[in-house]
Tab-separated table of C-alpha atoms in Angstrom:
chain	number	residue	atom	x	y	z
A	172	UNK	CA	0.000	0.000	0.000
A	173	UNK	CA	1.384	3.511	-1.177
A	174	UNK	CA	0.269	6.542	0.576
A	175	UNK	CA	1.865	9.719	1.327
A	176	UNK	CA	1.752	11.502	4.093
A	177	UNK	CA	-0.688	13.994	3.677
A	178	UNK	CA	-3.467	11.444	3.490
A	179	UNK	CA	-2.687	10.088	6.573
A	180	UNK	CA	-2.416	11.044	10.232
A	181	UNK	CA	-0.479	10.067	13.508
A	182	UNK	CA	-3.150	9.903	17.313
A	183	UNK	CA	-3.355	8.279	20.198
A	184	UNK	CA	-5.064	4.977	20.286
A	185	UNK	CA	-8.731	4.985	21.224
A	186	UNK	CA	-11.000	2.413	22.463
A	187	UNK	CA	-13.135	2.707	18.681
A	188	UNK	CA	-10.236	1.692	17.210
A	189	UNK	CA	-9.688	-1.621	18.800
A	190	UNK	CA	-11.563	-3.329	15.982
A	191	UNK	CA	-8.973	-1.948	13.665
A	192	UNK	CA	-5.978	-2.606	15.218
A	193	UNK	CA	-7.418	-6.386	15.803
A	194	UNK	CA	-7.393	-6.586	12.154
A	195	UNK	CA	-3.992	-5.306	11.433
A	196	UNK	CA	-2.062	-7.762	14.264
A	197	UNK	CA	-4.059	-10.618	13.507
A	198	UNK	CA	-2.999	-10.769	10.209
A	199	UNK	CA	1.067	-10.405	11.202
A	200	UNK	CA	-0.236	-12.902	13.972
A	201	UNK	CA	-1.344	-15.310	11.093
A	202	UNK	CA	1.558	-15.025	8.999
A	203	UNK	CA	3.766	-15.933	11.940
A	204	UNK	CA	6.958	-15.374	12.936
A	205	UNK	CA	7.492	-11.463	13.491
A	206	UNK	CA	5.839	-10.673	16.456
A	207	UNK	CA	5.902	-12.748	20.375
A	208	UNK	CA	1.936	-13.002	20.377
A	209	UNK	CA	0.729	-16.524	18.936
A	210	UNK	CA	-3.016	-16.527	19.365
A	211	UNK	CA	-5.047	-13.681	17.424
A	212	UNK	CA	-6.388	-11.154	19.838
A	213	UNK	CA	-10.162	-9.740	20.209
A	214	UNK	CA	-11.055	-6.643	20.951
A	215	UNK	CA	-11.570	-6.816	24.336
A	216	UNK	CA	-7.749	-8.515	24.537
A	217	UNK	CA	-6.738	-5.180	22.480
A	218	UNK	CA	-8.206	-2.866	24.601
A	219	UNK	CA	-7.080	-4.276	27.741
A	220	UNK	CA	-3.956	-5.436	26.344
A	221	UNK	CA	-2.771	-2.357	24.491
A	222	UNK	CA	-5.392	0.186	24.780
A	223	UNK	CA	-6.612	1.261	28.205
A	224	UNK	CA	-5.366	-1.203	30.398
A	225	UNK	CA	-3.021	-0.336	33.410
A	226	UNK	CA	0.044	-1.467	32.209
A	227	UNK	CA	0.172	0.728	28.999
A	228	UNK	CA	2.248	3.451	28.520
A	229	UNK	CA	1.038	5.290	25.448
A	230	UNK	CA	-0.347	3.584	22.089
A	231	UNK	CA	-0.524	5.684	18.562
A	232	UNK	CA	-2.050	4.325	15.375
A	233	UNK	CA	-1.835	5.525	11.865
A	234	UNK	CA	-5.201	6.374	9.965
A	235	UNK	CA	-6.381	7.216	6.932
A	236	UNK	CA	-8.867	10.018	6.349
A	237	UNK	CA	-11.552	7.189	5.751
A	238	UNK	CA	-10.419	6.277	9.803
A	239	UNK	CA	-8.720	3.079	8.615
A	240	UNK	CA	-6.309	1.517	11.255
A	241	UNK	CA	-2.755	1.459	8.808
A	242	UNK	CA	-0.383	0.578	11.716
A	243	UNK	CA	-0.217	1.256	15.694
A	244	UNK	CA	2.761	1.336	18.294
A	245	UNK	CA	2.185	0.940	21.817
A	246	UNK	CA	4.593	1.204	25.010
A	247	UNK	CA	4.069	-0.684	28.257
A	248	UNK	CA	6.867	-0.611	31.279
A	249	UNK	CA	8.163	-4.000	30.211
């Protein structure tokens, strides 16, 4: 996927876009091998996980202007 910058943004995570972000790590989840997590998450997993549970830092996604999830990084103290 080409895009340039202007047609997307960088904000902080929000519990709407769990849904998204499921659909973007399941499929890296599916193709194996590049991240620690084995089992594809839900969105309740993703929202405790790496959205608004206690142990998270910060969490960012990239979206298009349609509100598509393109990519996420979160933080967490370990």
């Amino acid at each position: 996927m080409k895009t340039s910058a202007a047609s997307w943004v960088i904000r902080p995570a929000l519990d709407a876009y769990a849904d998204g972000m499921c659909a973007v790590l399941n499929d890296i989840i599916c193709i194996g091998g590049t991240t620690a997590i084995t089992s594809e998450l839900s969105p309740d997993e993703m929202r405790e996980w790496l959205i608004l549970g206690d142990t998270v830092v910060s969490c960012f996604v990239a979206v298009d202007m349609d509100e598509m999830i393109l990519g996420f990084q979160c933080r967490s103290p370990d």
